[in-house]
Short mmCIF file of C-alpha atoms in Angstrom, two decimals:
data_model
loop_
_atom_site.label_atom_id
_atom_site.label_comp_id
_atom_site.label_asym_id
_atom_site.label_seq_id
_atom_site.Cartn_x
_atom_site.Cartn_y
_atom_site.Cartn_z
CA MET A 476 25.94 5.95 33.87
CA ASN A 477 28.83 8.32 33.21
CA GLN A 478 27.62 10.83 30.66
CA ASP A 479 31.08 12.21 30.29
CA GLU A 480 32.48 9.00 28.95
CA GLN A 481 33.75 9.60 25.49
CA VAL A 482 31.32 9.94 22.64
CA LYS A 483 32.44 8.79 19.21
CA VAL A 484 30.86 9.65 15.90
CA LEU A 485 31.55 7.53 12.87
CA GLY A 486 30.70 9.61 9.83
CA LEU A 487 31.46 10.81 6.33
CA TRP A 488 32.58 14.42 5.85
CA GLY A 489 30.15 15.10 2.99
CA SER A 490 27.05 13.43 4.41
CA PRO A 491 24.14 15.57 5.64
CA PHE A 492 22.99 12.60 7.76
CA SER A 493 26.36 12.43 9.46
CA LYS A 494 26.42 16.20 10.00
CA ARG A 495 23.05 16.18 11.75
CA VAL A 496 24.68 14.29 14.61
CA GLU A 497 27.69 16.63 14.76
CA ILE A 498 25.42 19.69 14.66
CA VAL A 499 23.38 18.60 17.68
CA LEU A 500 26.51 17.63 19.65
CA LYS A 501 28.00 21.07 18.95
CA LEU A 502 24.77 22.90 19.83
CA LYS A 503 24.55 21.03 23.13
CA GLY A 504 28.25 21.50 23.89
CA ILE A 505 29.04 17.78 24.06
CA PRO A 506 32.65 16.89 23.24
CA TYR A 507 33.15 13.96 20.87
CA GLU A 508 35.74 12.10 18.88
CA TYR A 509 35.05 12.12 15.17
CA ILE A 510 36.11 9.12 13.11
CA GLU A 511 35.99 9.41 9.34
CA ASP A 512 34.70 6.38 7.50
CA VAL A 513 35.84 5.81 3.93
CA TYR A 514 33.85 6.77 0.85
CA GLY A 515 33.21 3.67 -1.27
CA ASN A 516 34.75 1.28 1.23
CA LYS A 517 32.89 0.40 4.43
CA SER A 518 35.28 0.12 7.37
CA PRO A 519 35.37 -2.83 9.80
CA MET A 520 34.29 -0.40 12.52
CA LEU A 521 31.17 0.54 10.54
CA LEU A 522 30.27 -3.09 9.87
CA LYS A 523 30.72 -3.86 13.56
CA TYR A 524 28.63 -0.96 14.88
CA ASN A 525 25.90 -0.92 12.23
CA PRO A 526 25.60 -4.46 10.89
CA ILE A 527 21.97 -3.98 9.89
CA HIS A 528 22.23 -1.01 7.52
CA LYS A 529 26.04 -0.64 7.21
CA LYS A 530 25.67 3.14 6.97
CA VAL A 531 26.97 6.23 8.71
CA PRO A 532 26.40 7.97 10.98
CA VAL A 533 26.86 5.77 14.01
CA LEU A 534 27.17 7.12 17.54
CA VAL A 535 29.14 5.13 20.08
CA HIS A 536 28.53 6.07 23.72
CA ASN A 537 29.50 4.02 26.76
CA GLY A 538 30.64 1.33 24.34
CA ARG A 539 27.18 0.94 22.79
CA SER A 540 26.25 2.00 19.30
CA ILE A 541 23.21 3.72 17.89
CA ALA A 542 22.42 4.09 14.19
CA GLU A 543 19.99 6.18 12.07
CA SER A 544 20.70 9.90 12.28
CA LEU A 545 17.33 11.08 13.62
CA VAL A 546 17.26 8.24 16.20
CA ILE A 547 20.76 9.34 17.26
CA VAL A 548 19.68 12.99 17.50
CA GLU A 549 16.78 12.05 19.81
CA TYR A 550 19.12 9.83 21.88
CA ILE A 551 21.47 12.78 22.37
CA GLU A 552 18.52 14.97 23.37
CA ASP A 553 17.29 12.35 25.88
CA THR A 554 20.72 11.69 27.37
CA TRP A 555 22.16 15.21 27.72
CA LYS A 556 19.48 17.43 29.20
CA THR A 557 21.50 20.61 28.85
CA SER A 558 20.05 24.09 28.66
CA TYR A 559 19.92 23.80 24.86
CA MET A 560 17.00 21.53 23.99
CA ILE A 561 16.14 20.81 20.39
CA LEU A 562 12.67 19.38 20.88
CA PRO A 563 9.77 21.23 22.53
CA GLN A 564 8.29 19.99 25.82
CA ASP A 565 4.67 19.82 24.67
CA PRO A 566 3.73 16.37 23.25
CA TYR A 567 1.75 17.85 20.35
CA GLU A 568 4.60 20.16 19.34
CA ARG A 569 6.99 17.20 19.59
CA ALA A 570 4.75 15.13 17.32
CA MET A 571 4.70 17.99 14.80
CA ALA A 572 8.50 18.29 14.90
CA ARG A 573 8.85 14.54 14.32
CA PHE A 574 6.33 14.69 11.47
CA TRP A 575 8.19 17.45 9.60
CA ALA A 576 11.61 15.90 10.23
CA LYS A 577 10.33 12.61 8.79
CA TYR A 578 8.80 14.48 5.84
CA VAL A 579 12.13 16.13 5.04
CA ASP A 580 14.00 12.85 5.43
CA GLU A 581 11.72 10.51 3.52
CA LYS A 582 10.04 12.70 0.95
CA VAL A 583 11.77 15.97 0.20
CA MET A 584 15.40 14.84 0.30
CA VAL A 585 14.64 11.70 -1.67
CA ALA A 586 12.68 13.55 -4.36
CA MET A 587 15.35 16.29 -4.61
CA TRP A 588 18.07 13.71 -5.00
CA LYS A 589 16.21 11.77 -7.68
CA ALA A 590 15.30 15.01 -9.49
CA CYS A 591 18.98 15.94 -9.70
CA TRP A 592 20.69 12.61 -10.20
CA GLY A 593 18.03 9.99 -10.84
CA PRO A 594 17.10 8.19 -14.08
CA LYS A 595 16.10 10.74 -16.73
CA SER A 596 12.69 9.13 -17.23
CA GLU A 597 11.72 9.92 -13.65
CA ARG A 598 13.15 13.40 -13.30
CA GLU A 599 10.02 15.30 -14.27
CA LYS A 600 7.92 13.44 -11.72
CA GLU A 601 10.57 13.79 -9.00
CA THR A 602 11.04 17.50 -9.73
CA LYS A 603 7.32 18.06 -9.25
CA GLU A 604 7.39 16.14 -5.96
CA ALA A 605 10.45 17.98 -4.71
CA TYR A 606 8.88 21.33 -5.61
CA GLU A 607 5.63 20.46 -3.80
CA GLY A 608 7.57 19.22 -0.79
CA LEU A 609 9.60 22.40 -0.58
CA LYS A 610 6.38 24.43 -0.86
CA TYR A 611 4.95 22.63 2.18
CA LEU A 612 8.14 23.38 4.11
CA GLU A 613 8.09 27.00 2.97
CA LYS A 614 4.56 27.31 4.36
CA GLU A 615 5.40 25.49 7.60
CA LEU A 616 8.43 27.75 8.21
CA GLY A 617 6.44 30.92 7.51
CA ASP A 618 7.83 34.00 9.25
CA LYS A 619 9.66 32.07 11.95
CA HIS A 620 13.42 32.39 12.26
CA PHE A 621 13.73 28.64 12.34
CA PHE A 622 11.37 25.67 12.11
CA GLY A 623 11.97 25.35 15.86
CA GLY A 624 10.92 28.97 16.44
CA GLU A 625 13.54 31.33 17.82
CA THR A 626 16.25 28.69 18.04
CA ILE A 627 17.50 25.88 15.84
CA GLY A 628 15.57 22.71 16.60
CA PHE A 629 14.91 19.16 15.48
CA VAL A 630 13.35 20.02 12.11
CA ASP A 631 16.07 22.55 11.24
CA ILE A 632 18.71 19.90 11.97
CA ALA A 633 16.84 17.30 9.91
CA ALA A 634 16.64 19.84 7.08
CA ASP A 635 20.39 20.55 7.03
CA PHE A 636 20.47 19.20 3.48
CA ILE A 637 18.11 21.97 2.40
CA GLY A 638 20.02 24.58 4.38
CA TYR A 639 23.42 23.88 2.90
CA TRP A 640 23.72 20.95 0.53
CA LEU A 641 20.82 21.87 -1.74
CA GLY A 642 22.46 24.96 -3.20
CA ILE A 643 25.62 23.03 -3.97
CA VAL A 644 23.70 20.05 -5.38
CA GLN A 645 21.67 22.33 -7.65
CA GLU A 646 24.84 23.97 -8.97
CA ALA A 647 26.67 20.67 -9.43
CA SER A 648 23.76 18.92 -11.17
CA GLY A 649 22.45 21.86 -13.15
CA VAL A 650 18.94 21.23 -11.82
CA THR A 651 17.31 24.19 -10.04
CA ILE A 652 14.16 23.67 -8.05
CA MET A 653 14.55 25.91 -5.02
CA THR A 654 14.87 29.53 -6.13
CA ALA A 655 14.97 32.64 -3.98
CA GLU A 656 11.90 34.05 -5.74
CA GLU A 657 9.69 31.02 -5.17
CA PHE A 658 11.03 30.16 -1.71
CA PRO A 659 11.89 33.40 0.13
CA ASN A 660 11.34 31.91 3.62
CA LEU A 661 13.57 28.88 3.01
CA GLN A 662 16.18 31.12 1.40
CA ARG A 663 16.25 33.41 4.43
CA TRP A 664 16.25 30.44 6.78
CA SER A 665 19.16 28.71 5.06
CA LYS A 666 21.30 31.86 5.32
CA GLU A 667 20.62 32.07 9.07
CA PHE A 668 21.14 28.33 9.52
CA ILE A 669 24.57 28.21 7.93
CA SER A 670 25.76 31.37 9.65
CA ASN A 671 25.23 29.82 13.09
CA ASN A 672 28.67 29.61 14.75
CA PHE A 673 28.36 25.99 15.79
CA ILE A 674 27.00 24.81 12.48
CA LYS A 675 29.64 26.71 10.48
CA GLU A 676 32.31 24.66 12.27
CA VAL A 677 31.09 21.34 10.94
CA LEU A 678 29.83 22.08 7.43
CA PRO A 679 31.97 20.55 4.66
CA PRO A 680 33.82 22.99 2.37
CA LYS A 681 31.69 23.98 -0.62
CA GLN A 682 34.17 23.31 -3.41
CA LYS A 683 35.27 19.97 -1.99
CA LEU A 684 31.61 18.92 -1.71
CA ALA A 685 30.80 20.02 -5.27
CA THR A 686 33.76 17.99 -6.59
CA LEU A 687 32.66 14.92 -4.62
CA LEU A 688 29.07 15.16 -5.85
CA LYS A 689 30.06 15.57 -9.48
CA ALA A 690 32.43 12.63 -9.24
CA GLN A 691 29.90 10.37 -7.52
CA PHE A 692 26.75 11.20 -9.40
CA GLY A 693 27.85 12.54 -12.74
CA SER A 694 26.13 15.36 -14.59
CA VAL A 695 22.62 15.85 -15.93
CA THR A 696 23.79 15.30 -19.48
CA SER A 697 25.02 11.77 -18.82
CA ASP A 698 22.62 8.92 -18.20
CA MET B 904 -12.67 18.44 30.35
CA ALA B 905 -13.00 15.09 28.59
CA ASP B 906 -10.58 14.32 25.78
CA GLU B 907 -12.04 13.99 22.32
CA VAL B 908 -10.11 11.37 20.38
CA ILE B 909 -10.97 10.45 16.81
CA LEU B 910 -9.12 7.92 14.66
CA LEU B 911 -9.47 8.04 10.88
CA ASP B 912 -8.51 4.54 9.80
CA PHE B 913 -9.02 1.67 7.36
CA TRP B 914 -9.71 -1.73 8.90
CA PRO B 915 -6.98 -3.83 7.14
CA SER B 916 -4.23 -1.26 7.64
CA MET B 917 -1.34 -2.66 9.67
CA PHE B 918 -0.38 0.96 10.33
CA GLY B 919 -3.81 1.90 11.67
CA MET B 920 -3.66 -1.18 13.90
CA ARG B 921 -0.65 0.30 15.68
CA THR B 922 -2.58 3.37 16.76
CA ARG B 923 -5.65 1.35 17.75
CA ILE B 924 -3.48 -0.87 19.95
CA ALA B 925 -1.70 2.08 21.59
CA LEU B 926 -5.02 3.75 22.45
CA GLU B 927 -6.40 0.47 23.83
CA GLU B 928 -3.26 -0.08 25.92
CA LYS B 929 -3.88 3.30 27.51
CA ASN B 930 -7.64 2.67 27.96
CA VAL B 931 -8.39 5.79 25.93
CA LYS B 932 -11.90 5.97 24.53
CA PHE B 933 -11.86 6.91 20.87
CA ASP B 934 -14.24 7.42 18.00
CA TYR B 935 -13.13 5.04 15.21
CA ARG B 936 -14.09 6.36 11.77
CA GLU B 937 -13.71 3.99 8.84
CA GLN B 938 -12.37 5.69 5.71
CA ASP B 939 -12.87 4.90 2.04
CA LEU B 940 -9.40 5.26 0.55
CA TRP B 941 -10.73 5.36 -3.01
CA ASN B 942 -13.10 8.18 -2.17
CA LYS B 943 -11.30 10.24 0.44
CA SER B 944 -13.47 12.15 2.87
CA PRO B 945 -13.17 15.93 3.41
CA ILE B 946 -12.03 15.35 6.99
CA LEU B 947 -9.17 13.09 5.89
CA LEU B 948 -8.01 15.59 3.27
CA GLU B 949 -8.27 18.43 5.78
CA MET B 950 -6.54 16.64 8.65
CA ASN B 951 -3.72 15.12 6.56
CA PRO B 952 -3.26 17.56 3.69
CA VAL B 953 0.37 16.57 3.09
CA HIS B 954 -0.09 12.80 2.64
CA ASN B 955 -3.89 12.22 2.52
CA LYS B 956 -3.24 8.92 4.30
CA ILE B 957 -4.61 7.01 7.27
CA PRO B 958 -4.26 6.62 10.14
CA VAL B 959 -4.93 10.14 11.37
CA LEU B 960 -5.30 10.69 15.10
CA ILE B 961 -7.34 13.78 15.98
CA HIS B 962 -6.96 14.78 19.62
CA ASN B 963 -9.16 17.66 20.76
CA GLY B 964 -9.39 18.82 17.16
CA LYS B 965 -5.65 18.67 16.41
CA PRO B 966 -4.35 16.05 13.96
CA VAL B 967 -1.29 13.84 14.42
CA CYS B 968 -0.14 11.89 11.36
CA GLU B 969 2.20 8.92 10.83
CA SER B 970 1.46 5.81 12.91
CA LEU B 971 4.69 5.50 14.93
CA ILE B 972 4.65 9.22 15.67
CA GLN B 973 1.07 8.69 16.91
CA VAL B 974 2.18 5.78 19.14
CA GLU B 975 4.87 7.94 20.71
CA TYR B 976 2.45 10.85 21.10
CA ILE B 977 -0.09 8.60 22.83
CA ASP B 978 2.65 7.36 25.18
CA GLU B 979 3.62 10.95 26.06
CA VAL B 980 0.06 12.25 26.54
CA TRP B 981 -1.11 9.29 28.66
CA PRO B 982 2.02 8.28 30.55
CA GLY B 983 0.34 6.81 33.60
CA VAL B 984 -0.64 3.37 32.33
CA ASN B 985 1.23 0.74 30.27
CA PRO B 986 4.31 2.65 29.10
CA LEU B 987 4.95 1.85 25.44
CA LEU B 988 8.52 3.12 25.18
CA PRO B 989 11.35 2.43 27.64
CA SER B 990 12.43 5.30 29.89
CA ASP B 991 16.13 4.54 29.45
CA PRO B 992 17.49 6.63 26.52
CA TYR B 993 19.56 3.80 25.04
CA GLN B 994 16.65 1.33 25.16
CA ARG B 995 14.40 4.00 23.65
CA ALA B 996 16.87 4.52 20.82
CA GLN B 997 16.98 0.78 20.18
CA ALA B 998 13.16 0.62 20.09
CA LYS B 999 13.02 3.51 17.63
CA PHE B 1000 15.75 2.00 15.47
CA TRP B 1001 13.76 -1.23 15.13
CA GLY B 1002 10.49 0.63 14.58
CA ASP B 1003 12.22 2.49 11.76
CA TYR B 1004 13.62 -0.80 10.37
CA ILE B 1005 10.15 -2.34 10.33
CA ASP B 1006 8.76 0.75 8.59
CA LYS B 1007 11.48 0.77 5.94
CA LYS B 1008 11.64 -2.95 5.20
CA VAL B 1009 8.59 -5.05 6.00
CA TYR B 1010 5.78 -3.54 3.91
CA ALA B 1011 7.63 -3.36 0.58
CA SER B 1012 8.74 -6.99 0.53
CA ALA B 1013 5.49 -8.28 2.07
CA ARG B 1014 3.53 -6.61 -0.70
CA LEU B 1015 5.44 -8.57 -3.32
CA THR B 1016 4.36 -11.87 -1.77
CA TRP B 1017 0.78 -11.25 -2.96
CA GLY B 1018 1.12 -8.35 -5.38
CA ALA B 1019 3.75 -9.75 -7.73
CA LYS B 1020 4.20 -12.80 -9.95
CA GLY B 1021 6.96 -15.13 -11.09
CA GLU B 1022 10.55 -14.06 -10.38
CA GLU B 1023 9.54 -10.78 -8.74
CA GLN B 1024 7.29 -12.64 -6.31
CA GLU B 1025 9.99 -15.20 -5.52
CA ALA B 1026 12.54 -12.47 -4.86
CA GLY B 1027 9.99 -10.69 -2.67
CA LYS B 1028 9.29 -13.83 -0.64
CA LYS B 1029 12.99 -14.44 -0.13
CA GLU B 1030 13.61 -10.88 1.04
CA PHE B 1031 10.54 -10.91 3.26
CA ILE B 1032 11.70 -14.07 5.04
CA GLU B 1033 15.20 -12.63 5.49
CA ILE B 1034 13.74 -9.51 7.10
CA LEU B 1035 11.52 -11.60 9.39
CA LYS B 1036 14.53 -13.70 10.35
CA THR B 1037 16.46 -10.57 11.27
CA LEU B 1038 13.55 -9.50 13.46
CA GLU B 1039 13.25 -12.99 14.91
CA SER B 1040 16.91 -13.00 15.93
CA LYS B 1041 16.40 -9.58 17.52
CA LEU B 1042 13.48 -11.05 19.50
CA GLY B 1043 15.57 -14.03 20.57
CA ASP B 1044 14.04 -15.87 23.49
CA LYS B 1045 12.34 -12.80 24.94
CA ILE B 1046 8.59 -12.67 25.48
CA TYR B 1047 8.32 -9.36 23.64
CA PHE B 1048 10.81 -7.28 21.66
CA GLY B 1049 11.30 -4.98 24.64
CA GLY B 1050 11.76 -7.87 27.06
CA GLU B 1051 9.13 -8.50 29.73
CA THR B 1052 6.74 -5.79 28.64
CA PHE B 1053 4.73 -5.32 25.46
CA GLY B 1054 5.76 -2.12 23.73
CA TYR B 1055 6.67 0.01 20.75
CA VAL B 1056 8.46 -2.57 18.58
CA ASP B 1057 5.78 -5.21 19.18
CA ILE B 1058 3.18 -2.60 18.24
CA ALA B 1059 5.12 -1.65 15.11
CA LEU B 1060 5.17 -5.24 13.84
CA ILE B 1061 2.05 -6.98 15.13
CA GLY B 1062 -0.32 -5.53 12.52
CA PHE B 1063 1.58 -7.46 9.85
CA TYR B 1064 0.87 -10.66 11.79
CA SER B 1065 -2.81 -10.37 10.84
CA TRP B 1066 -1.68 -10.46 7.21
CA PHE B 1067 0.65 -13.47 7.58
CA GLU B 1068 -1.91 -16.09 6.54
CA ALA B 1069 -2.75 -14.02 3.46
CA TYR B 1070 0.94 -13.72 2.52
CA GLU B 1071 1.29 -17.48 2.96
CA LYS B 1072 -1.78 -18.29 0.90
CA PHE B 1073 -1.12 -15.96 -2.01
CA GLY B 1074 2.65 -16.40 -1.87
CA ASN B 1075 2.43 -20.14 -1.43
CA PHE B 1076 4.93 -20.46 1.40
CA SER B 1077 5.02 -21.04 5.14
CA ILE B 1078 6.20 -18.32 7.49
CA GLU B 1079 6.00 -20.64 10.50
CA ALA B 1080 8.40 -23.11 8.89
CA GLU B 1081 11.01 -20.36 8.57
CA CYS B 1082 10.28 -18.23 11.64
CA PRO B 1083 8.60 -20.33 14.34
CA LYS B 1084 9.64 -18.03 17.19
CA LEU B 1085 8.11 -15.05 15.46
CA ILE B 1086 4.82 -16.91 14.99
CA ALA B 1087 4.86 -17.85 18.69
CA TRP B 1088 5.44 -14.16 19.51
CA GLY B 1089 2.50 -13.20 17.29
CA LYS B 1090 0.21 -15.66 19.07
CA ARG B 1091 1.31 -14.30 22.47
CA CYS B 1092 0.63 -10.72 21.41
CA ALA B 1093 -2.74 -11.68 19.93
CA GLU B 1094 -3.81 -12.82 23.41
CA ARG B 1095 -3.46 -9.28 24.73
CA GLU B 1096 -6.82 -7.51 24.89
CA SER B 1097 -5.54 -4.40 23.07
CA VAL B 1098 -4.28 -6.52 20.17
CA ALA B 1099 -7.33 -8.81 20.02
CA LYS B 1100 -9.55 -5.73 19.78
CA SER B 1101 -7.44 -4.11 17.07
CA LEU B 1102 -6.47 -6.85 14.64
CA PRO B 1103 -8.95 -8.13 12.06
CA ASP B 1104 -9.38 -11.89 11.51
CA SER B 1105 -6.87 -13.38 9.11
CA GLU B 1106 -9.80 -14.81 7.13
CA LYS B 1107 -11.15 -11.34 6.49
CA ILE B 1108 -7.75 -10.22 5.18
CA ILE B 1109 -7.54 -13.26 2.91
CA LYS B 1110 -10.94 -12.37 1.43
CA PHE B 1111 -9.84 -8.76 1.02
CA VAL B 1112 -6.64 -9.38 -0.98
CA PRO B 1113 -8.30 -10.21 -4.33
CA GLU B 1114 -10.38 -7.04 -4.00
CA LEU B 1115 -7.23 -5.06 -3.27
CA LYS B 1116 -5.48 -6.55 -6.29
CA LYS B 1117 -8.39 -5.47 -8.48
CA ARG B 1118 -8.18 -1.92 -7.08
CA PHE B 1119 -4.48 -1.78 -7.86
CA GLY B 1120 -5.05 -3.29 -11.28
CA ILE B 1121 -2.97 -6.36 -10.48
CA GLU B 1122 -4.01 -9.57 -12.17
#
């Protein structure tokens, strides 16, 4: 298998899921071709490479496609065993990393999103859930530089939404759950995360993202 | 030093069944501890503080939560016998994709087949069959989802097989009529010792559903 055969990423510039894949490719020094899908209009390429979910990101490597961002991230880790590894070696530590990544993906991000943009009747409940979720993450991070320890790892990548998008989403929606006072560890972590040279390269511009979010999801006052 | 392996579980859980099967495949001796989900034990709350859910695998005192994460952990800790995930990265990614698909799709629609009424139930049945058909076409003519060997995707789905007769009874439909290949796959898997030891009888599940409905306050 020729590992150097071109890697393609089909993504959306504003999507934290899409960016997870780009972040890990950058961290591991793997060159790739980025193909922008179209907001609001799924391309033929997307439908071909991800017929099941019809969502970005999709990775194409050696002509074969892989979907689901965290599955893709683990595939990249398994395929390119470079000096930069994003998962620990120890099986227990790996299980913990997978647990927290899943928690971010399925609980915290979902609750945050619904708290900011969901139906008004559910916002109180979702806000409480998002707050509790962030508290668990705050505790898990503790004094560490990153969830992965000294270097950015699987959980940090999974939590890219919290590191960068969350601030912009809170501003755009007018809903504030994560404050510096209540979440000093996460606040510190997000500053370090977004100042990483590789990550900086791929993050979408703040203003452009804010405009997109407001256009797509409206404001808190509308229902 | 002998490993101490404890599994906090609930007998009808199709998620708990995954972990039971994985441990059996690896011939790992474990202490199965039945949990009362309506009166959660201190150990469950301590070992899974975030979700308070079963199954919880406790290995030498350290908890691992989430059934598919447990299956992968078991595969990594006891690699010598019966590998559960492929070694090829692409095949691994495919297995994980389908495990994730099963997790995201099957339970929600299956639940509607017995937990809903009228239009909602009909819509649930329809979606459930569509999802099973997608899985059936992924299986194709293979013996198992991974090909020749029983593995991760089979383990992710097989627990639901023990609930099929209950879905059919309470939903008033036939899964075999729509997905014969999947039923044949289920029967093949059920012949494996690890699966036979880990799945409850369909009859027991059928008797359990009305009790479950009462607990959830469903008529």
